mmCIF file of N, CA and C and ligand atoms in Angstrom:
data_model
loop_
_atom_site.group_PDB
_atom_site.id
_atom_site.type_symbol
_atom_site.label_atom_id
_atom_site.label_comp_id
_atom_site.label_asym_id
_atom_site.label_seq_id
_atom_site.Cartn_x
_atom_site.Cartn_y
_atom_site.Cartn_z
ATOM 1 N N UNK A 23 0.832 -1.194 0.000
ATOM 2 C CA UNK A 23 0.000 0.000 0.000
ATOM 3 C C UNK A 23 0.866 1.243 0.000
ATOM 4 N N UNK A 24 0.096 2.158 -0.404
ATOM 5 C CA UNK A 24 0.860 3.449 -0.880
ATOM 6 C C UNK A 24 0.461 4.764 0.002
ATOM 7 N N UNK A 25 1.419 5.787 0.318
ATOM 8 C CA UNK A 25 0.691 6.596 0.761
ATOM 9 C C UNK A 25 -0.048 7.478 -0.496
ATOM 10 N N UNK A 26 -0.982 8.490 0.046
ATOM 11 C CA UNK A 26 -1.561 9.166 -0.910
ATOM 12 C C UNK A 26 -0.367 10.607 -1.184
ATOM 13 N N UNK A 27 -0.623 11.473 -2.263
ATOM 14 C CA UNK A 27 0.091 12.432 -2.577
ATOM 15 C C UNK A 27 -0.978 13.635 -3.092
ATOM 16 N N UNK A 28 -0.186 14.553 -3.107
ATOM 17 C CA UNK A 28 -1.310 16.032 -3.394
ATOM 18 C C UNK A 28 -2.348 15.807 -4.130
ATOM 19 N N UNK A 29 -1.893 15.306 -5.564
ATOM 20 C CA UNK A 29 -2.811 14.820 -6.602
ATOM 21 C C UNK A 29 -4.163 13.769 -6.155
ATOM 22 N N UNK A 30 -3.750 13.172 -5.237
ATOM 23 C CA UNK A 30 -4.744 12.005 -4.971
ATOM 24 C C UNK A 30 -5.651 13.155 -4.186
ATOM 25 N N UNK A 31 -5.343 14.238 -3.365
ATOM 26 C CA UNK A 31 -6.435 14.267 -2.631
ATOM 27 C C UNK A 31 -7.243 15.136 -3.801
ATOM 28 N N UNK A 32 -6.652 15.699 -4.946
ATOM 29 C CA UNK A 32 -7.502 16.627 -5.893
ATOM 30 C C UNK A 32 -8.362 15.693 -6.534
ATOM 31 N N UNK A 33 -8.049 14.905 -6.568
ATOM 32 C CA UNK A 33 -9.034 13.410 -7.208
ATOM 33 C C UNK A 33 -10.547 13.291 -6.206
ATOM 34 N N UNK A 34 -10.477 12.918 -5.001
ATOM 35 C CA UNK A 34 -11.014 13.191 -3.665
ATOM 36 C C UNK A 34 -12.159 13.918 -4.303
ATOM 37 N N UNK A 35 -11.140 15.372 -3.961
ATOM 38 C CA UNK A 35 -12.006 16.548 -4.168
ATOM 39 C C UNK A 35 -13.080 16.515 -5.419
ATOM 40 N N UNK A 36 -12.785 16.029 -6.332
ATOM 41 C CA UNK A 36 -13.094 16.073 -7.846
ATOM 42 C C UNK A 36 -14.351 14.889 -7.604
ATOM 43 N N UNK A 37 -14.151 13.696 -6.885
ATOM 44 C CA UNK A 37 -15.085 12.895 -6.793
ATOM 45 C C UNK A 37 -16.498 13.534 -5.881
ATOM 46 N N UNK A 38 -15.591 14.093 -4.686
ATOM 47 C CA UNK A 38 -16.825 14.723 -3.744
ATOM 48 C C UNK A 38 -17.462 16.451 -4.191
ATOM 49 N N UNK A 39 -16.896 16.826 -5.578
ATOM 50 C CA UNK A 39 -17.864 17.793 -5.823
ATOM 51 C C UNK A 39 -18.685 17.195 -7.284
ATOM 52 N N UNK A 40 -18.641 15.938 -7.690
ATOM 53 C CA UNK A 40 -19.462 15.105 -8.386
ATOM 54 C C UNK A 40 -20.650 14.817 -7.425
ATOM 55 N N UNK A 41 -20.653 13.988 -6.332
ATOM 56 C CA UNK A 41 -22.235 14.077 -6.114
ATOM 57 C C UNK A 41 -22.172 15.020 -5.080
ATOM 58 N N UNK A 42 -21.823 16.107 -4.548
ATOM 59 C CA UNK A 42 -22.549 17.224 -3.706
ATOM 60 C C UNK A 42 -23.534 18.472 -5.103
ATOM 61 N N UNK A 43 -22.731 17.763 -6.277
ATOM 62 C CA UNK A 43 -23.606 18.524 -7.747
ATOM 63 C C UNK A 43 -25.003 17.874 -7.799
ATOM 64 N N UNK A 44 -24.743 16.193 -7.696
ATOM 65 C CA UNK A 44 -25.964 15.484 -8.223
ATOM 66 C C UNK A 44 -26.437 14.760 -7.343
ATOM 67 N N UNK A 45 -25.584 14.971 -5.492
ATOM 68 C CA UNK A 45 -26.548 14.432 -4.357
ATOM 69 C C UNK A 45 -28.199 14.077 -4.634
ATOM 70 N N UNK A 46 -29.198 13.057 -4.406
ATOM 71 C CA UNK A 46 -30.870 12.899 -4.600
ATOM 72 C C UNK A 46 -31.266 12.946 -3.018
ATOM 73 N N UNK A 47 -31.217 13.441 -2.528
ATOM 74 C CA UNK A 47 -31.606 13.941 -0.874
ATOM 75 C C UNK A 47 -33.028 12.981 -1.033
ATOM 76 N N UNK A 48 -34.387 13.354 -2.426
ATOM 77 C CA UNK A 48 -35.422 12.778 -2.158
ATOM 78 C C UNK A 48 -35.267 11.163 -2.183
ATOM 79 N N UNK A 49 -34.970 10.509 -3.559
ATOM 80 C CA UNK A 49 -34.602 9.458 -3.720
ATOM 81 C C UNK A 49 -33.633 8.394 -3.358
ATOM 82 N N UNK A 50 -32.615 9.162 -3.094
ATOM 83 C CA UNK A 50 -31.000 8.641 -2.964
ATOM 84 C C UNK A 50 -30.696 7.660 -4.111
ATOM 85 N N UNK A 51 -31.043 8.678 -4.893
ATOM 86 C CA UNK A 51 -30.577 7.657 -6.489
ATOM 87 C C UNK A 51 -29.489 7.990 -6.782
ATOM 88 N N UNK A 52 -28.648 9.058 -6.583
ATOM 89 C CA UNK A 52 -27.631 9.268 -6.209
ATOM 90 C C UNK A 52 -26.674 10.042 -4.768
ATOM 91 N N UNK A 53 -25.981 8.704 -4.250
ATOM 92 C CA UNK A 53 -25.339 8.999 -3.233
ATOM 93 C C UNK A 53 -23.863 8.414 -3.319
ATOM 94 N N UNK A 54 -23.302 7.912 -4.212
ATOM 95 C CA UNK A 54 -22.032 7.654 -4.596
ATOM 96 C C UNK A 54 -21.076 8.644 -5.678
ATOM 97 N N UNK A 55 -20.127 9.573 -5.247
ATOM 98 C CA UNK A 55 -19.359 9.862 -6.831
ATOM 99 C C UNK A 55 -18.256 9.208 -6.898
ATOM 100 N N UNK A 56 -17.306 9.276 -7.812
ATOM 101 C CA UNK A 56 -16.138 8.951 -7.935
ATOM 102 C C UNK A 56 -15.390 9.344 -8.920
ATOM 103 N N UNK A 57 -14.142 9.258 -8.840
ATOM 104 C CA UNK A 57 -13.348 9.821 -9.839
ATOM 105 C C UNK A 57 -12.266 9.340 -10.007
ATOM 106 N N UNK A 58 -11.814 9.347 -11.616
ATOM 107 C CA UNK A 58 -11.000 8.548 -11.847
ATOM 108 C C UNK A 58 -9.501 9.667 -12.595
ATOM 109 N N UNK A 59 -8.374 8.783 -12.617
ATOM 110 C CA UNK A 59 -7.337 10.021 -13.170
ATOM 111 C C UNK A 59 -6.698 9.233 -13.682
ATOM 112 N N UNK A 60 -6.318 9.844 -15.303
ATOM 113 C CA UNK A 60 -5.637 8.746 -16.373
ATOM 114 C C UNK A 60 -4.183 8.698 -15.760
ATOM 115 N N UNK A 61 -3.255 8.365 -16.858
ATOM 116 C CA UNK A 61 -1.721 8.733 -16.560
ATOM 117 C C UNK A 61 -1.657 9.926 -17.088
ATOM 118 N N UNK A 62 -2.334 10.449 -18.113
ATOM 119 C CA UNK A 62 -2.262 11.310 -18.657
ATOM 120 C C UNK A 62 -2.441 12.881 -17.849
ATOM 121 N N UNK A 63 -3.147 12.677 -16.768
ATOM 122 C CA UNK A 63 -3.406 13.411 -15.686
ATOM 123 C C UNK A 63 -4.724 13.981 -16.051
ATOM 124 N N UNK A 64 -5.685 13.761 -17.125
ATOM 125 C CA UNK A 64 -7.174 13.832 -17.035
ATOM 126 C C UNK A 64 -7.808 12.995 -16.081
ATOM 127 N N UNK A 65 -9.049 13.423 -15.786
ATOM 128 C CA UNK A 65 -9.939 13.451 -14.411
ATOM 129 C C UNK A 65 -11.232 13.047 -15.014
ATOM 130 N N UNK A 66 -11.631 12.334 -14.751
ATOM 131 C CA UNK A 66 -13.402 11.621 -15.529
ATOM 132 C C UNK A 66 -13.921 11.512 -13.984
ATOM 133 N N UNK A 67 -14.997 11.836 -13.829
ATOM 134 C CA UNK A 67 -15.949 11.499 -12.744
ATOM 135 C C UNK A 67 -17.321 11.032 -13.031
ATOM 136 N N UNK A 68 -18.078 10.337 -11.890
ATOM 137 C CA UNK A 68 -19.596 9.628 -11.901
ATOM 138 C C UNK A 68 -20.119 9.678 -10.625
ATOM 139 N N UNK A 69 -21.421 9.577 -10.918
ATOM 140 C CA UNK A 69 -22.357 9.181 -10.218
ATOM 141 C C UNK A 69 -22.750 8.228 -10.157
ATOM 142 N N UNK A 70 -23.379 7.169 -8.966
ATOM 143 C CA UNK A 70 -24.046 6.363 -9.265
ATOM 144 C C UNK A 70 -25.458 6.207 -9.490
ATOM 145 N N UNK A 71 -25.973 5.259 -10.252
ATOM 146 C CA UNK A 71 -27.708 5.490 -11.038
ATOM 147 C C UNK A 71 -27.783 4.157 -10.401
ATOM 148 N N UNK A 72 -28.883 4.412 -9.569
ATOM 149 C CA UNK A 72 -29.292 3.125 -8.640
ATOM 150 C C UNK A 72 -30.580 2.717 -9.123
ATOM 151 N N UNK A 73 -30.280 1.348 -9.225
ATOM 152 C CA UNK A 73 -31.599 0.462 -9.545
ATOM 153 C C UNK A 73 -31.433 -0.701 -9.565
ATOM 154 N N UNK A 74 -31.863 -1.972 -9.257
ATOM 155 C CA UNK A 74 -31.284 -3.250 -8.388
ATOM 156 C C UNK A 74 -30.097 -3.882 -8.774
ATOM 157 N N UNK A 75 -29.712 -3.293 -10.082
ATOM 158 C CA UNK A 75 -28.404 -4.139 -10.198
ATOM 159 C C UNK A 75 -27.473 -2.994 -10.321
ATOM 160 N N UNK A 76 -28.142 -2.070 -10.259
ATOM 161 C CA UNK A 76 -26.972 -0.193 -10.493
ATOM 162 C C UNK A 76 -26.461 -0.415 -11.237
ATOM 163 N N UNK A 77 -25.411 1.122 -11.392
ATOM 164 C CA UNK A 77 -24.737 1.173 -12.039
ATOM 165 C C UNK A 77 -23.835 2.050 -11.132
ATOM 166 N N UNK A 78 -22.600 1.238 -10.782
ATOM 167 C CA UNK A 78 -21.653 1.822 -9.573
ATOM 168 C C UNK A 78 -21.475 3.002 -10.001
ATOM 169 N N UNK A 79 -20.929 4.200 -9.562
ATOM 170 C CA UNK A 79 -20.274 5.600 -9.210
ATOM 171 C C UNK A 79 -18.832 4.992 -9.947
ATOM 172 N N UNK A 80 -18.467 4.272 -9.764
ATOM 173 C CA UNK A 80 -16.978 4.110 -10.604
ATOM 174 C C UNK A 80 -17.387 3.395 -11.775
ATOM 175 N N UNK A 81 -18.377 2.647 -12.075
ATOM 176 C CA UNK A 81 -18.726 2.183 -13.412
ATOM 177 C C UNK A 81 -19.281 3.152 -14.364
ATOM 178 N N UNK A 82 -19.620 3.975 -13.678
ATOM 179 C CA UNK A 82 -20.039 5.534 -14.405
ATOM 180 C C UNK A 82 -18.735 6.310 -14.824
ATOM 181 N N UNK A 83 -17.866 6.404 -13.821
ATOM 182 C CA UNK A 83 -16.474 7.369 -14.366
ATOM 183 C C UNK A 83 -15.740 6.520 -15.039
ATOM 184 N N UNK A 84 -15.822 5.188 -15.120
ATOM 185 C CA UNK A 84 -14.413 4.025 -16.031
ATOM 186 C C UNK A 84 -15.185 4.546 -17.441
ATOM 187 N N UNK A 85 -16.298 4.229 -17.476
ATOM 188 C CA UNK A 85 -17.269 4.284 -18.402
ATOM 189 C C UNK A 85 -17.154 5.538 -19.216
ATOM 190 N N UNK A 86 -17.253 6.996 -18.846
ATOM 191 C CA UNK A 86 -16.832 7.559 -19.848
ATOM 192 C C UNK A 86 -15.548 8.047 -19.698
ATOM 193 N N UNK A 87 -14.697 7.886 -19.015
ATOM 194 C CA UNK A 87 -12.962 7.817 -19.570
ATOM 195 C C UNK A 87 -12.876 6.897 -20.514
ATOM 196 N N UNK A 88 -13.274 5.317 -20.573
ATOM 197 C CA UNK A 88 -13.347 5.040 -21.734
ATOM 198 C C UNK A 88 -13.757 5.372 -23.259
ATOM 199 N N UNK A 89 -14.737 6.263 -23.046
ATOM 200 C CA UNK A 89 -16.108 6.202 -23.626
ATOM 201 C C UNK A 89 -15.105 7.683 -24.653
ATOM 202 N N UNK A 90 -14.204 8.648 -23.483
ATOM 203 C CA UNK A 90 -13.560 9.311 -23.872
ATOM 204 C C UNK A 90 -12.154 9.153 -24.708
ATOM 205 N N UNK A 91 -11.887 7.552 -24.782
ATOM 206 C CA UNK A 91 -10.585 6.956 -25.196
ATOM 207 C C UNK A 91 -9.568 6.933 -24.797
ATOM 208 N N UNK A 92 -9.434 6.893 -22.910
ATOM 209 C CA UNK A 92 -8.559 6.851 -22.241
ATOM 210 C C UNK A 92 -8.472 5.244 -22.029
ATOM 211 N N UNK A 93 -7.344 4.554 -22.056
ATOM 212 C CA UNK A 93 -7.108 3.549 -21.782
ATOM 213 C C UNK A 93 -5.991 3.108 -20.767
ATOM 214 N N UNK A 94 -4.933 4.396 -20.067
ATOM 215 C CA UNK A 94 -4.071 4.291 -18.722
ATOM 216 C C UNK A 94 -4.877 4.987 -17.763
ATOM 217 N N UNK A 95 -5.082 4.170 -16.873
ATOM 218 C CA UNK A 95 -5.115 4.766 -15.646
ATOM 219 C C UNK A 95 -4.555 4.512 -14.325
ATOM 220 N N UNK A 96 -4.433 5.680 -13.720
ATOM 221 C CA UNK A 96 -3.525 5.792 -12.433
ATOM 222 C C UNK A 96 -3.840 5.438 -10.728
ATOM 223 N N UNK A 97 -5.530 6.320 -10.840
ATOM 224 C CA UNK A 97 -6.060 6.288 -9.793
ATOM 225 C C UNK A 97 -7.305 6.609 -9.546
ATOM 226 N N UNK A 98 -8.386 5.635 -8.717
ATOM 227 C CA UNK A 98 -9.575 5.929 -8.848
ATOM 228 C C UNK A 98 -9.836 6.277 -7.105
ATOM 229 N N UNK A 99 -10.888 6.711 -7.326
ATOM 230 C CA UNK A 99 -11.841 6.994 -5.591
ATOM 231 C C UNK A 99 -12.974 7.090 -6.086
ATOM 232 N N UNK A 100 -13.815 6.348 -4.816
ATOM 233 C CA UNK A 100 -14.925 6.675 -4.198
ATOM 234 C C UNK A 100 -15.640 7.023 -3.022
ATOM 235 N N UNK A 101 -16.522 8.384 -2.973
ATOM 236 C CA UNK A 101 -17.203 8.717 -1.658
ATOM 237 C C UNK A 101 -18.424 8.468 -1.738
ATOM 238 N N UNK A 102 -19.209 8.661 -0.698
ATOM 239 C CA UNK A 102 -20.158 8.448 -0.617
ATOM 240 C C UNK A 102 -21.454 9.705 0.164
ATOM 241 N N UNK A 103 -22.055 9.868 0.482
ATOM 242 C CA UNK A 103 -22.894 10.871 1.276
ATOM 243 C C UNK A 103 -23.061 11.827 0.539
ATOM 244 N N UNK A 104 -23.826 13.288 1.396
ATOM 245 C CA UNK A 104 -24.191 14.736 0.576
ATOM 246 C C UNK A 104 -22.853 15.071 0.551
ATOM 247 N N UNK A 105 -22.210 14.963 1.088
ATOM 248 C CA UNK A 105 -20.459 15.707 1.043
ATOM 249 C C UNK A 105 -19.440 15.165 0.530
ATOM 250 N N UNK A 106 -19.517 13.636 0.332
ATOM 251 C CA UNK A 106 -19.029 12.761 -0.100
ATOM 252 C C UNK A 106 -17.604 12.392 0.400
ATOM 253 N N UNK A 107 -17.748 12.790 2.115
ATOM 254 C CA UNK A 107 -17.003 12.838 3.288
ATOM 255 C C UNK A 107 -15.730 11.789 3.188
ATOM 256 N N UNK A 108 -17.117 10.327 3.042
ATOM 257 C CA UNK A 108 -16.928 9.322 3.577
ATOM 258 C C UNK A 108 -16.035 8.438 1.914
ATOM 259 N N UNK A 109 -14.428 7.565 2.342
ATOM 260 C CA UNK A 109 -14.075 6.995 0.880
ATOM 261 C C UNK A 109 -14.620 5.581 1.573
ATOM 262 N N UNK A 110 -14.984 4.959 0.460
ATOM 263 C CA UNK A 110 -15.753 4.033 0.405
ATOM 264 C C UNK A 110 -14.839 3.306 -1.095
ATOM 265 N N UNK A 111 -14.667 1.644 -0.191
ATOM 266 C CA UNK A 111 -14.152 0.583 -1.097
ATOM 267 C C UNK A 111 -15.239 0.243 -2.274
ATOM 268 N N UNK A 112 -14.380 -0.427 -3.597
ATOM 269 C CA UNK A 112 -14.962 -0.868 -4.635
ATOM 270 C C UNK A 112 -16.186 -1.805 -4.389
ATOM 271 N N UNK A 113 -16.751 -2.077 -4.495
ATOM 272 C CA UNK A 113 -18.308 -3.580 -4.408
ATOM 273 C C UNK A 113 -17.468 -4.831 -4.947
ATOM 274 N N UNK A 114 -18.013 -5.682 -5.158
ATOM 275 C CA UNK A 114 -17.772 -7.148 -5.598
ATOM 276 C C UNK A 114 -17.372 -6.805 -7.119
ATOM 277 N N UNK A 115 -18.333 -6.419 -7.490
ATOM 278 C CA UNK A 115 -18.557 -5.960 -9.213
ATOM 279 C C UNK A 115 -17.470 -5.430 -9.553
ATOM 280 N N UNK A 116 -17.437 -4.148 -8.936
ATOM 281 C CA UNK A 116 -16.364 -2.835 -9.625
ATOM 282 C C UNK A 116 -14.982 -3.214 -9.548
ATOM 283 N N UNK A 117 -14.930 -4.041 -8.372
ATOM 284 C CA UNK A 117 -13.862 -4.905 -8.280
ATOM 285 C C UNK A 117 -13.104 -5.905 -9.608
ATOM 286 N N UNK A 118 -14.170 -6.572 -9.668
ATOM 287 C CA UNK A 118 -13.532 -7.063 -11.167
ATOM 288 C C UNK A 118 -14.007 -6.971 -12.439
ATOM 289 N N UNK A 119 -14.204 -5.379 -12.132
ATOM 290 C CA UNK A 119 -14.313 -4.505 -13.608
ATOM 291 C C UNK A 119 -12.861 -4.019 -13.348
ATOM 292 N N UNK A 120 -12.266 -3.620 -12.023
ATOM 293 C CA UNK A 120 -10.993 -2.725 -12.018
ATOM 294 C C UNK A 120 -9.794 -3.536 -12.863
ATOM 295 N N UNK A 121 -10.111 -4.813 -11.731
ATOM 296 C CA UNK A 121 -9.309 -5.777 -12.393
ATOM 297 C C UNK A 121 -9.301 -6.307 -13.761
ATOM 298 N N UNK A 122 -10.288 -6.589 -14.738
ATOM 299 C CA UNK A 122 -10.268 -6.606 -16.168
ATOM 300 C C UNK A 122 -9.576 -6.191 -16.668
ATOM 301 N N UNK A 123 -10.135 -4.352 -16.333
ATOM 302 C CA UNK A 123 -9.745 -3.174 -16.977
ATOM 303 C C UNK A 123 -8.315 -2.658 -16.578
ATOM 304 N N UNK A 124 -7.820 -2.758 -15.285
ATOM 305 C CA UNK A 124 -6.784 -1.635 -14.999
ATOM 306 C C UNK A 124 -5.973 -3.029 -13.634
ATOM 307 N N UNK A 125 -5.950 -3.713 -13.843
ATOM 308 C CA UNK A 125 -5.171 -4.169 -12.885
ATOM 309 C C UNK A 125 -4.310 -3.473 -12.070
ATOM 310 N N UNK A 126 -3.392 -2.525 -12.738
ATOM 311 C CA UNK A 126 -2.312 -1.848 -11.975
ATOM 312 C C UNK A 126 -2.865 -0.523 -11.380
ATOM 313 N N UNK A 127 -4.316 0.222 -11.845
ATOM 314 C CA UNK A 127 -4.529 1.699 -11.251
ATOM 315 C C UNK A 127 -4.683 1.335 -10.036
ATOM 316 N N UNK A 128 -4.151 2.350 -9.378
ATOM 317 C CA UNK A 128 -4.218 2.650 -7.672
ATOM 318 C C UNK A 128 -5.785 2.571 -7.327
ATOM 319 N N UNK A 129 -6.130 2.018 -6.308
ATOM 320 C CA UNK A 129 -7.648 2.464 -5.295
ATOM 321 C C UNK A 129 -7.203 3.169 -3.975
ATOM 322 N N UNK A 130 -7.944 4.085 -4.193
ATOM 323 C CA UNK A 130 -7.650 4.738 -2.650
ATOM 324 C C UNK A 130 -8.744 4.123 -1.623
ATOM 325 N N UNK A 131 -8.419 3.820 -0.317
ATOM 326 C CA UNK A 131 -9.177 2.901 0.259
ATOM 327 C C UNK A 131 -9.184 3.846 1.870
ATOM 328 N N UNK A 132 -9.519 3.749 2.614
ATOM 329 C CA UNK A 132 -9.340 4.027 4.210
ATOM 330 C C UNK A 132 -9.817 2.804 4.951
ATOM 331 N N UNK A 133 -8.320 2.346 5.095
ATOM 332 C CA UNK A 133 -7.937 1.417 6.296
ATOM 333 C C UNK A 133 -7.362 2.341 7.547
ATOM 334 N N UNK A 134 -8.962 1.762 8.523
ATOM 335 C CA UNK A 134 -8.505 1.926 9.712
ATOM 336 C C UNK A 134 -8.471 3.180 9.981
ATOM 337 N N UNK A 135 -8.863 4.062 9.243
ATOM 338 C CA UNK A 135 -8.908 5.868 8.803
ATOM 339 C C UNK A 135 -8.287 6.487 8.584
ATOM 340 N N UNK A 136 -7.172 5.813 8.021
ATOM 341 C CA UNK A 136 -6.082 6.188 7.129
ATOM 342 C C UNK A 136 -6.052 5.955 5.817
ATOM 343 N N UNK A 137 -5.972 7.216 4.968
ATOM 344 C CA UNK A 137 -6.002 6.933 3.221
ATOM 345 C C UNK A 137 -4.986 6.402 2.752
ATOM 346 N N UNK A 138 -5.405 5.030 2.170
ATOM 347 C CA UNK A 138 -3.922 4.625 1.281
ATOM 348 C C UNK A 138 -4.265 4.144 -0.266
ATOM 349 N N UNK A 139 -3.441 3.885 -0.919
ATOM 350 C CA UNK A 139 -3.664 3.362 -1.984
ATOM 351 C C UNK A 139 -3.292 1.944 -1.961
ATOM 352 N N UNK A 140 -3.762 1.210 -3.032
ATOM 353 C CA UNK A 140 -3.954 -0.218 -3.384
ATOM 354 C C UNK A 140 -4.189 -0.823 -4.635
ATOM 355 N N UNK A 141 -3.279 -1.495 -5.276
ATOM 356 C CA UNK A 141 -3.606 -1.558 -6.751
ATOM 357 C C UNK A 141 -4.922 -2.317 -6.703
ATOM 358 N N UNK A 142 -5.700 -2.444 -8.232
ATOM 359 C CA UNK A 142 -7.127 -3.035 -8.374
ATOM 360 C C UNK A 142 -6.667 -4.196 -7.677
ATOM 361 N N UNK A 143 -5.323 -4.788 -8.882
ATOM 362 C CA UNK A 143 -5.136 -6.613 -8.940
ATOM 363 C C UNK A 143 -5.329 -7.106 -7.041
ATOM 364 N N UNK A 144 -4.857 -6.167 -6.513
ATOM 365 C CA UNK A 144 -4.399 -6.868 -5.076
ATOM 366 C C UNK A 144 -5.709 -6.526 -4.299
ATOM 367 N N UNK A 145 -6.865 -5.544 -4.960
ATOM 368 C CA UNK A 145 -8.140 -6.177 -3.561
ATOM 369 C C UNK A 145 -9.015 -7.099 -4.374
ATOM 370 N N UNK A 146 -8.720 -7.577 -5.537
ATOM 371 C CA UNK A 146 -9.513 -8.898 -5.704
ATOM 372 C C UNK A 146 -8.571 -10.457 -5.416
ATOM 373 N N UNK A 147 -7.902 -10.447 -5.243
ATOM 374 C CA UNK A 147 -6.992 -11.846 -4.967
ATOM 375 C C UNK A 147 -7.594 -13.216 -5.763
ATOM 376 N N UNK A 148 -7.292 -14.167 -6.105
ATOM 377 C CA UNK A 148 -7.790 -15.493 -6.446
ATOM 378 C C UNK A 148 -8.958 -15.108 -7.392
ATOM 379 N N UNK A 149 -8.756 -13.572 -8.318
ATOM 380 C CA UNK A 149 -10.263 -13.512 -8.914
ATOM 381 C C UNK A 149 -10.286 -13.906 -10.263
ATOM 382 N N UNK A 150 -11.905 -14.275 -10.389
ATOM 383 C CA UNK A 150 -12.105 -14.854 -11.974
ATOM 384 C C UNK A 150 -11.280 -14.226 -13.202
ATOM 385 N N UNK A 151 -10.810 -14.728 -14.001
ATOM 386 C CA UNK A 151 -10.212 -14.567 -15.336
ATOM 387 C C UNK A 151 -10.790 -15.476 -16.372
ATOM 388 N N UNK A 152 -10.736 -14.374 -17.625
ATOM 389 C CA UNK A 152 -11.337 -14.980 -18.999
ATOM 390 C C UNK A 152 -9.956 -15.855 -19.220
ATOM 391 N N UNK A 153 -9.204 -15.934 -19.176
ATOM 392 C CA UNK A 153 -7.875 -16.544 -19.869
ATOM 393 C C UNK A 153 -7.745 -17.485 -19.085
HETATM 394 ZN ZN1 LIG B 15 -19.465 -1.034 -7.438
#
């Protein structure tokens, strides 16, 4: 694990003024953002669109960094709440979408309430592969 650096917390920032934009106070259809940062040092962010199988807050930002034709990336986050205070780990899913997609980008995680980073490959361990 890694410590975090200036850049990571502008990422943070970038994720938690994604949903304090598109917070749903009535619904809570959105209460996840996240944000992602190429190598290139572009910044893609999401929301999440909830509905029983969703669509994660980071499946929203991989989604159009791709969508934008970024294919390195460095480092993702996710918060959660109106402030988007709180970083909050990948789901089962996003997990091995990270891993598919980006094995090596950093996750910023808070262990223990300390921010660190963590490559995708190493918080899925023993996970499914097409090959
Ligand atoms: Zn997810």
């Amino acid at each position: 694990m890694q410590h975090l650096e200036k850049e990571d917390y502008d990422l943070i920032a970038a994720a938690q003024k994604a949903i304090r934009l598109n917070y749903d106070s009535k619904r809570y259809h959105h209460t996840v953002g996240a944000a992602i940062r190429c190598k290139n040092g572009k910044i893609y962010v999401g929301v999440n669109l909830y509905s029983l199988h969703g669509a994660c807050a980071e499946q929203v930002a991989i989604g159009t960094a791709i969508t934008n034709g970024e294919r390195d990336f460095d480092v993702i986050v996710a918060v959660r709440g109106k402030d988007g205070k709180e970083i909050i780990s990948p789901c089962g899913n996003c997990r091995q979408i990270l891993h598919d997609y980006m094995p090596e980008c950093n996750v910023i995680v808070s262990v223990l309430g300390a921010l660190k980073k963590i490559t995708a490959k190493d918080l899925l361990p023993f996970s499914y592969s097409v090959e």
